Amino acid sequence: MPLPVPVLPDGVDPAWLPPAAFEAIGRRRTLIRGSGLLVDTVHGEVAEACARFGGSVVRDASPEPCDLVLDVSGTDDGEAFTLKRAEGRTTVTASGRHGLLHGLFHLVRLGEEAFRGERAAHTHRPAVALRVLDHWDNVAVHPVMGQVERGYSGGSLFWRDGRARGDLERVRVYARLLAACGINAVTVNNVNVHATEARLLTERIGDVARIAEAFRPYGIRTHLSVSFAAPILLGGLDTADPLDHGVRRWWERATAEVYAAIPDFGGYLVKADSEGQPGPFAYGRSHADGANLLAAALAPYGGTVRWRAFVYDHRQDWRDRSTDRARAAYDHFVPLDGEFAANAVLQVKHGPMDFQVREPVSPLLGAMPGTRLAVEMQATQEYTGQQRHACWLGPMWSEALRFRPEGTDPVGGLSDGLVAVSNAGADPFWTGHPLAQSNLYTFGRLAWDPGADPLAILDDWIGLTFGPDPAEGVRAVLAGSWRTYEKYTAPLGVGFMVQPGHHYGPSVDGYEYSPWGTYHFADRDGIGVDRSVATGTGYAGQYAKPWAEVYESPASCPDELLLFFHHVPYGHVLHSGKTVIQHIYDTHFEGVEEVEEAREVWGSLGQSVDPERHARVTERFAEQLRCAREWRDQINSYFLRKSGVPDERGRALY
Ligand code: GCV
């Protein structure tokens, strides 16, 4: 039986799945072979497209020749599919049902192209098995963080007034969008697990089960963030010690109940001993002990625990120059390599700090060959413009995924999971800034194929979302937007310089000399953090060769990371030939000019973009430009005053 396609609620944007995207399929005569929920989903999609565009679809056998055959040979949920075209017929063959769904959305992307000429058989399979969006959604509105921690897209898609939303049709629509870009799992609550959210694991598991049901027809498995202290908070035990027998029994029982409610439950996500969350350190146990406790409870059901490596001291004394937040994850976790259970995955932020616009790749990735690793990105733009600025992150993620720690595959190939903190919410455009949809889409496609060209993915997104007319303009606005953002914000890898707490807008010393860390050490003579082995914190030595050597010396360190690794005088000459101080001035002028240009290009697209989307982006550009100018003026005047070096081009620096 075809499963009806979820109905887009009134006023909600279809994003990259507008009805027109299904025209090529909807004009064909299609045969679908196979059975099971996901095949019914595919059938429903094709049936709706045919009803709209005049084609037809039959199941299992066709008396007449078909233009399109969607065939699933096995009964498992394998994700690969083979596409070919011969003798006027396009065929997708999948060994498992999930592959058929991916094959369908691949055809959607190809459009008419899928039905032209001949096409040799080509098998597509995801490079990474676990492709997840983590939602930092609170069930109840948090007094400081609101409904969604670091959320810039309205309320939660799942939760309202302390419960799962009554009508989950929009979650079904969301599941469909995620499946169409390759995502296969979601975590439905914040990693900072507050009291109400902790109860999702036990008494409120029914709410989670309803959400899981909404995701299931699109092959997306549900995961839950849990509190390490759950045995105390929920079970009334007096300890959460991972080696305690009662604690183990408690997790086993709780997990059995979870699987009774959600048989295809994906697993747990844990933030432990981090920014105030409870963890195994309280009992003198290691993080491997902690992760393995939950892994053991999940193992009988095939579940996975994702254990975050974001563990650092957020109560630092800056006068202690040996403490370096960048070192923390490596120092904590590398000694534990080989100790994690087979179904435990260590989830590592792609950089050593915290999703800044420019960071080196975390040295942990590549240093734990005996541990399964997942790489965590941040689609929600906490430090990259908070979805008020256009900032397409595809090139940044792609650079990180292609980075090769010496002697290994690229980071993308090493990973057992790719994870993004979601940027979606109840906003009618899903992502606040309509152009931020490109980040969600790009993440999904890169998770499927970390080696893919991000610009080709951007073009796919533009084609599906906008159609051909404004394509060139939208590409011009987005393609370089990450580097533009970098130009007008913190320079050369120092990061932060944001307003404390909410992290929007410039504050050069906002976090400097704070307990959270110190990031630029600017004084009258120079700027940057010495992380060399010879004279600094030793962080550069956490990399294998050649990177340890490349980063150790200012002479070989890439310009864009210079101030992350070295403290240099303002007159230090970059590989570009400019001094550091002149680079700061120039990039801040350029960044603002580039925003002005992008805004103009967007303004010229009024005839080819629908009016609401056009108006929303126009309004966001006004704010982006205001904010970029503020960044330029604050940064330039700060460094003029600190260094006393004037702009060689004589511009006013405020
Ligand atoms: C969910 C940063 C953010 C926090 C976030 C944390 C994390 O510190 O500012 O809001 O907490 O990262 O990744 O756990």
Short mmCIF file of C-alpha atoms in Angstrom, two decimals, residues 37-517:
data_model
loop_
_atom_site.label_atom_id
_atom_site.label_comp_id
_atom_site.label_asym_id
_atom_site.label_seq_id
_atom_site.Cartn_x
_atom_site.Cartn_y
_atom_site.Cartn_z
CA LEU A 37 7.37 0.27 5.19
CA LEU A 38 10.06 2.12 3.27
CA VAL A 39 8.89 0.63 -0.02
CA ASP A 40 5.38 1.85 0.82
CA THR A 41 6.90 5.29 1.39
CA VAL A 42 8.53 5.20 -2.04
CA HIS A 43 5.25 4.07 -3.56
CA GLY A 44 3.40 6.96 -1.91
CA GLU A 45 5.96 9.46 -3.23
CA VAL A 46 5.71 8.17 -6.79
CA ALA A 47 1.91 7.94 -6.64
CA GLU A 48 1.62 11.56 -5.53
CA ALA A 49 4.01 12.72 -8.24
CA CYS A 50 2.03 10.78 -10.86
CA ALA A 51 -1.26 12.24 -9.67
CA ARG A 52 0.24 15.69 -10.17
CA PHE A 53 2.09 15.18 -13.44
CA GLY A 54 0.08 12.52 -15.28
CA GLY A 55 2.23 9.37 -14.99
CA SER A 56 1.28 6.03 -13.48
CA VAL A 57 2.64 3.58 -10.95
CA VAL A 58 2.04 -0.11 -10.35
CA ARG A 59 3.36 -2.45 -7.70
CA ASP A 60 5.09 -5.83 -8.22
CA ALA A 61 4.20 -6.52 -11.87
CA SER A 62 3.23 -4.49 -14.88
CA PRO A 63 1.30 -5.70 -17.88
CA GLU A 64 2.87 -2.92 -19.95
CA PRO A 65 6.46 -1.79 -20.44
CA CYS A 66 7.67 0.79 -17.91
CA ASP A 67 10.02 3.81 -18.10
CA LEU A 68 11.15 3.43 -14.52
CA VAL A 69 11.65 0.34 -12.37
CA LEU A 70 12.29 0.67 -8.63
CA ASP A 71 13.29 -2.72 -7.40
CA VAL A 72 14.29 -3.94 -3.99
CA SER A 73 15.66 -7.45 -4.03
CA GLY A 74 16.35 -8.07 -0.34
CA THR A 75 14.35 -7.52 2.79
CA ASP A 76 16.95 -5.82 4.95
CA ASP A 77 17.45 -2.09 5.47
CA GLY A 78 20.70 -1.78 3.53
CA GLU A 79 21.28 1.68 2.11
CA ALA A 80 23.06 1.08 -1.21
CA PHE A 81 21.37 1.24 -4.60
CA THR A 82 22.40 0.76 -8.22
CA LEU A 83 21.19 3.07 -10.96
CA LYS A 84 21.31 2.28 -14.65
CA ARG A 85 19.51 3.15 -17.85
CA ALA A 86 19.24 0.87 -20.86
CA GLU A 87 16.75 0.34 -23.68
CA GLY A 88 14.73 3.37 -22.68
CA ARG A 89 14.24 2.25 -19.12
CA THR A 90 15.74 3.65 -15.93
CA THR A 91 16.24 1.12 -13.15
CA VAL A 92 17.07 1.53 -9.50
CA THR A 93 17.96 -1.75 -7.83
CA ALA A 94 18.49 -1.84 -4.11
CA SER A 95 19.50 -4.78 -2.00
CA GLY A 96 17.59 -3.30 0.96
CA ARG A 97 14.55 -1.10 1.38
CA HIS A 98 16.41 1.89 2.65
CA GLY A 99 18.48 1.90 -0.51
CA LEU A 100 15.33 2.20 -2.58
CA LEU A 101 14.37 5.37 -0.74
CA HIS A 102 17.81 6.85 -1.34
CA GLY A 103 17.56 5.81 -4.98
CA LEU A 104 14.26 7.64 -5.33
CA PHE A 105 15.70 10.88 -3.95
CA HIS A 106 18.73 10.49 -6.18
CA LEU A 107 16.36 10.42 -9.16
CA VAL A 108 14.63 13.54 -7.83
CA ARG A 109 18.00 15.31 -7.89
CA LEU A 110 18.76 14.17 -11.42
CA GLY A 111 15.34 15.18 -12.76
CA GLU A 112 14.98 14.67 -16.55
CA GLU A 113 18.66 13.76 -16.70
CA ALA A 114 17.74 10.37 -15.21
CA PHE A 115 15.61 9.57 -18.25
CA ARG A 116 17.98 10.53 -21.06
CA GLY A 117 20.31 8.33 -23.11
CA GLU A 118 22.04 5.34 -21.62
CA ARG A 119 23.61 5.11 -18.17
CA ALA A 120 26.02 2.37 -17.13
CA ALA A 121 25.19 0.67 -13.84
CA HIS A 122 26.64 2.60 -10.94
CA THR A 123 26.30 1.65 -7.29
CA HIS A 124 25.89 4.40 -4.73
CA ARG A 125 26.50 3.69 -1.07
CA PRO A 126 27.07 5.97 1.90
CA ALA A 127 30.69 6.30 3.01
CA VAL A 128 29.60 6.76 6.60
CA ALA A 129 26.99 4.55 8.26
CA LEU A 130 25.71 6.95 10.92
CA ARG A 131 24.62 10.37 9.62
CA VAL A 132 23.00 12.27 12.43
CA LEU A 133 21.45 15.58 13.32
CA ASP A 134 21.67 16.40 17.00
CA HIS A 135 18.94 18.76 18.15
CA TRP A 136 19.83 20.83 21.17
CA ASP A 137 16.10 21.11 21.92
CA ASN A 138 14.78 21.49 25.42
CA VAL A 139 11.40 19.97 26.13
CA ALA A 140 10.56 22.80 28.49
CA VAL A 141 11.67 26.35 27.82
CA HIS A 142 14.97 26.91 29.64
CA PRO A 143 15.22 30.26 31.48
CA VAL A 144 18.53 31.18 29.81
CA MET A 145 18.80 29.05 26.68
CA GLY A 146 15.14 29.11 25.67
CA GLN A 147 13.49 26.24 23.87
CA VAL A 148 16.42 25.41 21.62
CA GLU A 149 19.94 25.94 22.96
CA ARG A 150 21.83 27.98 20.35
CA GLY A 151 18.69 27.82 18.20
CA TYR A 152 18.03 30.57 15.67
CA SER A 153 15.00 29.13 13.91
CA GLY A 154 12.10 29.62 16.29
CA GLY A 155 10.84 26.93 18.65
CA SER A 156 11.42 23.20 18.62
CA LEU A 157 9.98 21.03 15.89
CA PHE A 158 9.29 18.32 18.47
CA TRP A 159 8.48 19.89 21.82
CA ARG A 160 6.08 22.53 23.07
CA ASP A 161 4.84 23.41 26.53
CA GLY A 162 6.91 20.65 28.09
CA ARG A 163 5.56 17.80 25.94
CA ALA A 164 5.83 16.32 22.47
CA ARG A 165 3.77 18.40 20.08
CA GLY A 166 0.28 17.02 19.55
CA ASP A 167 0.42 17.29 15.77
CA LEU A 168 3.57 15.70 14.39
CA GLU A 169 2.76 16.09 10.68
CA ARG A 170 5.50 18.68 10.38
CA VAL A 171 7.99 16.20 11.86
CA ARG A 172 7.00 13.80 9.07
CA VAL A 173 7.70 16.54 6.53
CA TYR A 174 11.03 17.16 8.23
CA ALA A 175 11.88 13.44 8.12
CA ARG A 176 11.23 13.49 4.38
CA LEU A 177 13.55 16.47 3.87
CA LEU A 178 16.29 14.82 5.91
CA ALA A 179 15.99 11.52 4.06
CA ALA A 180 16.22 13.40 0.75
CA CYS A 181 19.67 14.71 1.64
CA GLY A 182 20.98 11.47 3.18
CA ILE A 183 20.53 11.79 6.95
CA ASN A 184 19.48 8.63 8.76
CA ALA A 185 19.31 9.53 12.47
CA VAL A 186 18.26 12.35 14.78
CA THR A 187 18.78 13.06 18.45
CA VAL A 188 15.66 14.75 19.72
CA ASN A 189 16.85 16.53 22.87
CA ASN A 190 19.65 18.73 24.13
CA VAL A 191 22.98 17.27 25.23
CA ASN A 192 22.68 19.50 28.27
CA VAL A 193 20.08 17.29 29.91
CA HIS A 194 17.97 19.26 32.38
CA ALA A 195 15.51 17.64 34.80
CA THR A 196 12.46 17.54 32.48
CA GLU A 197 14.53 16.23 29.60
CA ALA A 198 16.12 13.53 31.76
CA ARG A 199 12.69 11.99 32.24
CA LEU A 200 12.35 11.31 28.52
CA LEU A 201 14.40 8.20 29.20
CA THR A 202 11.85 6.68 31.52
CA GLU A 203 8.39 8.02 32.33
CA ARG A 204 8.26 10.18 29.17
CA ILE A 205 9.55 7.60 26.72
CA GLY A 206 6.07 7.50 25.17
CA ASP A 207 6.63 11.04 23.86
CA VAL A 208 9.89 9.94 22.26
CA ALA A 209 8.15 6.89 20.77
CA ARG A 210 5.59 9.14 19.04
CA ILE A 211 8.37 11.20 17.49
CA ALA A 212 10.24 8.05 16.44
CA GLU A 213 7.07 6.88 14.71
CA ALA A 214 6.95 10.11 12.69
CA PHE A 215 10.56 9.63 11.54
CA ARG A 216 10.34 5.89 10.79
CA PRO A 217 8.70 5.93 7.32
CA TYR A 218 11.70 7.87 6.01
CA GLY A 219 14.29 5.52 7.48
CA ILE A 220 15.42 7.85 10.25
CA ARG A 221 16.22 6.35 13.64
CA THR A 222 15.71 8.22 16.86
CA HIS A 223 18.43 8.78 19.47
CA LEU A 224 18.18 10.33 22.93
CA SER A 225 20.55 12.48 24.98
CA VAL A 226 20.71 11.05 28.48
CA SER A 227 22.12 12.24 31.77
CA PHE A 228 24.97 10.24 33.21
CA ALA A 229 23.34 10.83 36.59
CA ALA A 230 20.05 9.24 35.49
CA PRO A 231 20.28 6.38 38.04
CA ILE A 232 20.27 9.03 40.79
CA LEU A 233 17.88 11.51 39.16
CA LEU A 234 15.35 8.98 37.93
CA GLY A 235 16.11 5.75 39.73
CA GLY A 236 16.58 7.02 43.27
CA LEU A 237 19.99 5.32 43.60
CA ASP A 238 22.65 7.04 45.65
CA THR A 239 25.34 6.67 42.99
CA ALA A 240 25.86 6.70 39.24
CA ASP A 241 29.26 4.97 39.53
CA PRO A 242 29.74 3.07 36.27
CA LEU A 243 31.31 0.09 38.05
CA ASP A 244 28.50 -0.26 40.57
CA HIS A 245 26.38 -3.38 40.05
CA GLY A 246 23.10 -1.62 40.91
CA VAL A 247 23.87 1.15 38.44
CA ARG A 248 24.50 -1.39 35.69
CA ARG A 249 21.26 -3.15 36.45
CA TRP A 250 19.40 0.17 36.41
CA TRP A 251 20.70 1.05 32.93
CA GLU A 252 19.88 -2.45 31.66
CA ARG A 253 16.30 -2.18 32.86
CA ALA A 254 15.82 1.38 31.61
CA THR A 255 17.22 0.44 28.21
CA ALA A 256 14.98 -2.62 27.95
CA GLU A 257 11.99 -0.33 28.49
CA VAL A 258 13.23 2.06 25.83
CA TYR A 259 13.44 -0.76 23.28
CA ALA A 260 10.04 -2.06 24.30
CA ALA A 261 8.64 1.35 23.31
CA ILE A 262 10.90 1.97 20.29
CA PRO A 263 12.19 -1.28 18.76
CA ASP A 264 14.44 0.50 16.24
CA PHE A 265 15.81 3.01 18.77
CA GLY A 266 19.28 4.21 17.68
CA GLY A 267 21.05 4.84 20.96
CA TYR A 268 22.23 7.32 23.57
CA LEU A 269 24.23 10.52 23.31
CA VAL A 270 26.16 11.64 26.39
CA LYS A 271 27.86 14.90 27.38
CA ALA A 272 29.69 13.98 30.57
CA ASP A 273 32.05 15.96 32.81
CA SER A 274 31.60 18.89 30.50
CA GLU A 275 30.35 22.38 31.28
CA GLY A 276 28.69 21.21 34.48
CA GLN A 277 27.15 17.94 33.22
CA PRO A 278 27.67 14.93 35.51
CA GLY A 279 30.13 12.22 34.55
CA PRO A 280 32.39 9.39 35.67
CA PHE A 281 35.12 11.68 37.08
CA ALA A 282 32.97 12.11 40.20
CA TYR A 283 33.65 8.43 40.98
CA GLY A 284 37.28 8.41 39.97
CA ARG A 285 36.35 6.41 36.85
CA SER A 286 37.45 6.98 33.28
CA HIS A 287 35.33 8.04 30.35
CA ALA A 288 35.78 4.58 28.87
CA ASP A 289 34.20 3.15 32.05
CA GLY A 290 31.32 5.59 31.60
CA ALA A 291 30.76 4.93 27.91
CA ASN A 292 31.07 1.16 28.31
CA LEU A 293 28.38 1.12 30.98
CA LEU A 294 25.84 2.48 28.51
CA ALA A 295 27.28 0.47 25.64
CA ALA A 296 26.67 -2.73 27.60
CA ALA A 297 23.05 -1.79 28.21
CA LEU A 298 22.49 -1.01 24.51
CA ALA A 299 24.45 -3.93 23.02
CA PRO A 300 21.73 -6.61 23.19
CA TYR A 301 19.51 -4.44 21.00
CA GLY A 302 22.13 -3.27 18.49
CA GLY A 303 22.14 0.29 19.89
CA THR A 304 25.09 2.66 19.97
CA VAL A 305 26.31 5.08 22.60
CA ARG A 306 27.83 8.28 21.28
CA TRP A 307 30.09 9.71 23.93
CA ARG A 308 31.22 13.31 23.45
CA ALA A 309 34.89 14.22 23.68
CA PHE A 310 34.06 17.86 24.51
CA VAL A 311 35.69 17.69 27.93
CA TYR A 312 37.72 20.66 29.13
CA ASP A 313 38.20 22.88 32.15
CA HIS A 314 35.78 25.78 31.91
CA ARG A 315 37.01 27.27 35.17
CA GLN A 316 40.52 28.17 34.09
CA ASP A 317 42.90 30.66 35.65
CA TRP A 318 44.48 32.47 32.69
CA ARG A 319 47.68 33.11 34.66
CA ASP A 320 48.34 29.38 34.47
CA ARG A 321 49.74 29.42 30.94
CA SER A 322 50.10 25.64 30.81
CA THR A 323 46.34 25.13 30.66
CA ASP A 324 45.21 25.14 27.06
CA ARG A 325 41.61 24.36 26.20
CA ALA A 326 42.72 23.21 22.73
CA ARG A 327 44.74 20.38 24.28
CA ALA A 328 41.98 19.03 26.48
CA ALA A 329 40.15 16.44 24.34
CA TYR A 330 43.38 14.79 23.21
CA ASP A 331 44.85 14.76 26.72
CA HIS A 332 41.71 13.18 28.17
CA PHE A 333 40.92 10.62 25.51
CA VAL A 334 44.04 9.43 23.68
CA PRO A 335 45.24 7.47 26.74
CA LEU A 336 41.91 5.57 26.58
CA ASP A 337 42.36 4.41 22.98
CA GLY A 338 41.38 0.76 22.65
CA GLU A 339 39.33 0.72 25.84
CA PHE A 340 35.94 1.64 24.39
CA ALA A 341 33.34 -1.04 23.64
CA ALA A 342 32.54 -2.00 20.06
CA ASN A 343 29.22 -0.16 20.14
CA ALA A 344 30.65 3.02 21.70
CA VAL A 345 31.51 5.89 19.37
CA LEU A 346 33.55 8.85 20.57
CA GLN A 347 32.00 12.02 19.15
CA VAL A 348 34.65 14.67 18.50
CA LYS A 349 34.10 18.30 17.48
CA HIS A 350 35.92 18.87 14.19
CA GLY A 351 38.14 21.51 15.75
CA PRO A 352 39.82 21.48 19.16
CA MET A 353 37.89 24.47 20.49
CA ASP A 354 34.25 25.12 19.72
CA PHE A 355 32.97 25.61 16.17
CA GLN A 356 34.86 28.81 15.45
CA VAL A 357 34.93 30.17 11.91
CA ARG A 358 38.49 28.88 11.56
CA GLU A 359 40.16 26.14 13.58
CA PRO A 360 42.65 23.42 12.76
CA VAL A 361 41.24 19.90 12.58
CA SER A 362 41.19 18.24 16.01
CA PRO A 363 44.36 16.19 16.54
CA LEU A 364 42.21 13.56 18.24
CA LEU A 365 40.92 12.54 14.82
CA GLY A 366 43.65 10.27 13.59
CA ALA A 367 45.19 9.64 17.00
CA MET A 368 42.79 6.93 18.19
CA PRO A 369 43.04 4.02 15.75
CA GLY A 370 41.52 1.62 18.29
CA THR A 371 38.37 3.69 18.85
CA ARG A 372 35.31 4.32 16.72
CA LEU A 373 35.01 8.05 16.07
CA ALA A 374 32.26 10.38 14.93
CA VAL A 375 32.96 13.94 13.80
CA GLU A 376 30.65 16.66 15.08
CA MET A 377 29.94 19.80 13.02
CA GLN A 378 27.67 22.69 13.91
CA ALA A 379 25.01 23.58 11.35
CA THR A 380 23.38 25.91 13.83
CA GLN A 381 25.44 29.04 13.33
CA GLU A 382 26.34 29.82 16.94
CA TYR A 383 29.64 31.49 16.02
CA THR A 384 29.01 32.06 12.33
CA GLY A 385 26.29 34.67 12.23
CA GLN A 386 23.42 32.95 14.05
CA GLN A 387 21.36 32.58 10.87
CA ARG A 388 21.14 36.33 10.55
CA HIS A 389 24.23 36.26 8.33
CA ALA A 390 24.48 34.29 5.10
CA CYS A 391 27.33 31.88 5.79
CA TRP A 392 27.42 28.65 3.82
CA LEU A 393 29.65 26.24 5.74
CA GLY A 394 30.13 23.61 3.03
CA PRO A 395 33.75 24.52 2.23
CA MET A 396 34.75 24.59 5.90
CA TRP A 397 33.29 21.15 6.57
CA SER A 398 34.73 19.78 3.37
CA GLU A 399 38.22 21.01 4.29
CA ALA A 400 37.96 19.30 7.67
CA LEU A 401 36.70 16.04 6.17
CA ARG A 402 39.44 15.98 3.54
CA PHE A 403 42.21 16.69 6.06
CA ARG A 404 44.59 13.77 6.29
CA PRO A 405 46.22 13.13 9.62
CA GLU A 406 49.52 11.60 8.50
CA GLY A 407 49.46 7.94 7.61
CA THR A 408 45.70 7.67 7.61
CA ASP A 409 42.69 8.15 5.41
CA PRO A 410 41.10 11.57 5.28
CA VAL A 411 39.06 12.39 8.36
CA GLY A 412 35.81 11.73 6.45
CA GLY A 413 36.95 8.19 5.69
CA LEU A 414 38.09 7.52 9.25
CA SER A 415 34.71 8.32 10.71
CA ASP A 416 32.08 5.96 11.96
CA GLY A 417 29.61 8.79 12.11
CA LEU A 418 29.12 12.33 10.94
CA VAL A 419 27.00 14.51 13.13
CA ALA A 420 25.75 18.08 12.88
CA VAL A 421 24.09 20.16 15.51
CA SER A 422 20.85 20.98 13.75
CA ASN A 423 19.91 24.47 12.59
CA ALA A 424 16.22 23.66 12.04
CA GLY A 425 13.23 24.75 14.05
CA ALA A 426 9.59 25.75 13.87
CA ASP A 427 10.29 28.79 11.70
CA PRO A 428 8.23 28.58 8.44
CA PHE A 429 11.52 28.60 6.50
CA TRP A 430 12.90 25.92 8.87
CA THR A 431 16.22 27.68 9.43
CA GLY A 432 15.45 31.34 10.20
CA HIS A 433 17.61 32.57 7.33
CA PRO A 434 16.20 30.85 4.24
CA LEU A 435 19.72 30.51 2.81
CA ALA A 436 20.80 28.56 5.91
CA GLN A 437 18.81 25.64 4.51
CA SER A 438 21.87 25.16 2.31
CA ASN A 439 23.89 24.21 5.40
CA LEU A 440 21.45 21.52 6.47
CA TYR A 441 21.30 20.10 2.96
CA THR A 442 25.07 20.27 2.42
CA PHE A 443 25.78 18.53 5.70
CA GLY A 444 23.53 15.60 4.76
CA ARG A 445 25.16 15.17 1.37
CA LEU A 446 28.69 15.46 2.77
CA ALA A 447 27.83 12.91 5.43
CA TRP A 448 26.86 10.50 2.65
CA ASP A 449 29.98 11.32 0.65
CA PRO A 450 32.62 13.31 2.58
CA GLY A 451 34.75 13.57 -0.55
CA ALA A 452 32.02 15.25 -2.61
CA ASP A 453 32.62 18.69 -4.10
CA PRO A 454 30.69 21.08 -1.85
CA LEU A 455 30.03 23.47 -4.72
CA ALA A 456 28.32 20.70 -6.69
CA ILE A 457 26.16 20.04 -3.63
CA LEU A 458 25.36 23.74 -3.39
CA ASP A 459 24.31 23.71 -7.04
CA ASP A 460 22.01 20.74 -6.39
CA TRP A 461 20.43 22.58 -3.48
CA ILE A 462 19.97 25.74 -5.51
CA GLY A 463 18.47 23.83 -8.45
CA LEU A 464 15.96 21.98 -6.29
CA THR A 465 15.03 24.96 -4.11
CA PHE A 466 15.03 27.83 -6.61
CA GLY A 467 14.88 26.28 -10.09
CA PRO A 468 17.15 27.58 -12.86
CA ASP A 469 16.41 31.32 -13.05
CA PRO A 470 18.19 32.78 -10.03
CA ALA A 471 20.78 29.98 -9.80
CA GLU A 472 23.81 32.01 -10.79
CA GLY A 473 22.95 34.84 -8.40
CA VAL A 474 22.28 32.56 -5.43
CA ARG A 475 25.56 30.78 -6.07
CA ALA A 476 27.39 34.11 -6.17
CA VAL A 477 25.83 35.08 -2.85
CA LEU A 478 26.69 31.85 -1.04
CA ALA A 479 29.78 30.27 -2.57
CA GLY A 480 32.31 32.53 -0.81
CA SER A 481 30.17 33.54 2.15
CA TRP A 482 32.12 31.56 4.78
CA ARG A 483 35.38 33.28 3.83
CA THR A 484 33.61 36.62 3.78
CA TYR A 485 32.38 36.00 7.32
CA GLU A 486 35.87 35.07 8.38
CA LYS A 487 37.24 38.30 6.90
CA TYR A 488 35.09 40.63 8.97
CA THR A 489 35.27 38.67 12.25
CA ALA A 490 38.17 37.22 14.31
CA PRO A 491 41.35 37.11 12.20
CA LEU A 492 43.86 34.36 11.34
CA GLY A 493 42.43 31.60 13.52
CA VAL A 494 42.22 33.34 16.89
CA GLY A 495 38.47 32.76 17.14
CA PHE A 496 35.93 33.97 19.68
CA MET A 497 36.04 37.80 20.07
CA VAL A 498 32.25 37.50 20.41
CA GLN A 499 29.93 38.93 23.00
CA PRO A 500 29.87 36.58 25.99
CA GLY A 501 26.83 34.43 26.67
CA HIS A 502 24.85 34.76 23.47
CA HIS A 503 27.93 34.84 21.17
CA TYR A 504 26.56 37.29 18.59
CA GLY A 505 28.40 40.40 17.47
CA PRO A 506 31.93 41.59 18.22
CA SER A 507 33.64 41.94 21.57
CA VAL A 508 37.39 41.63 21.14
CA ASP A 509 38.01 41.02 24.83
CA GLY A 510 34.63 39.41 25.57
CA TYR A 511 36.17 36.12 26.66
CA GLU A 512 39.76 37.21 27.07
CA TYR A 513 41.20 36.31 30.48
CA SER A 514 37.90 34.63 31.41
CA PRO A 515 37.52 31.23 33.12
CA TRP A 516 36.45 29.72 29.76
CA GLY A 517 39.86 30.22 28.22
#
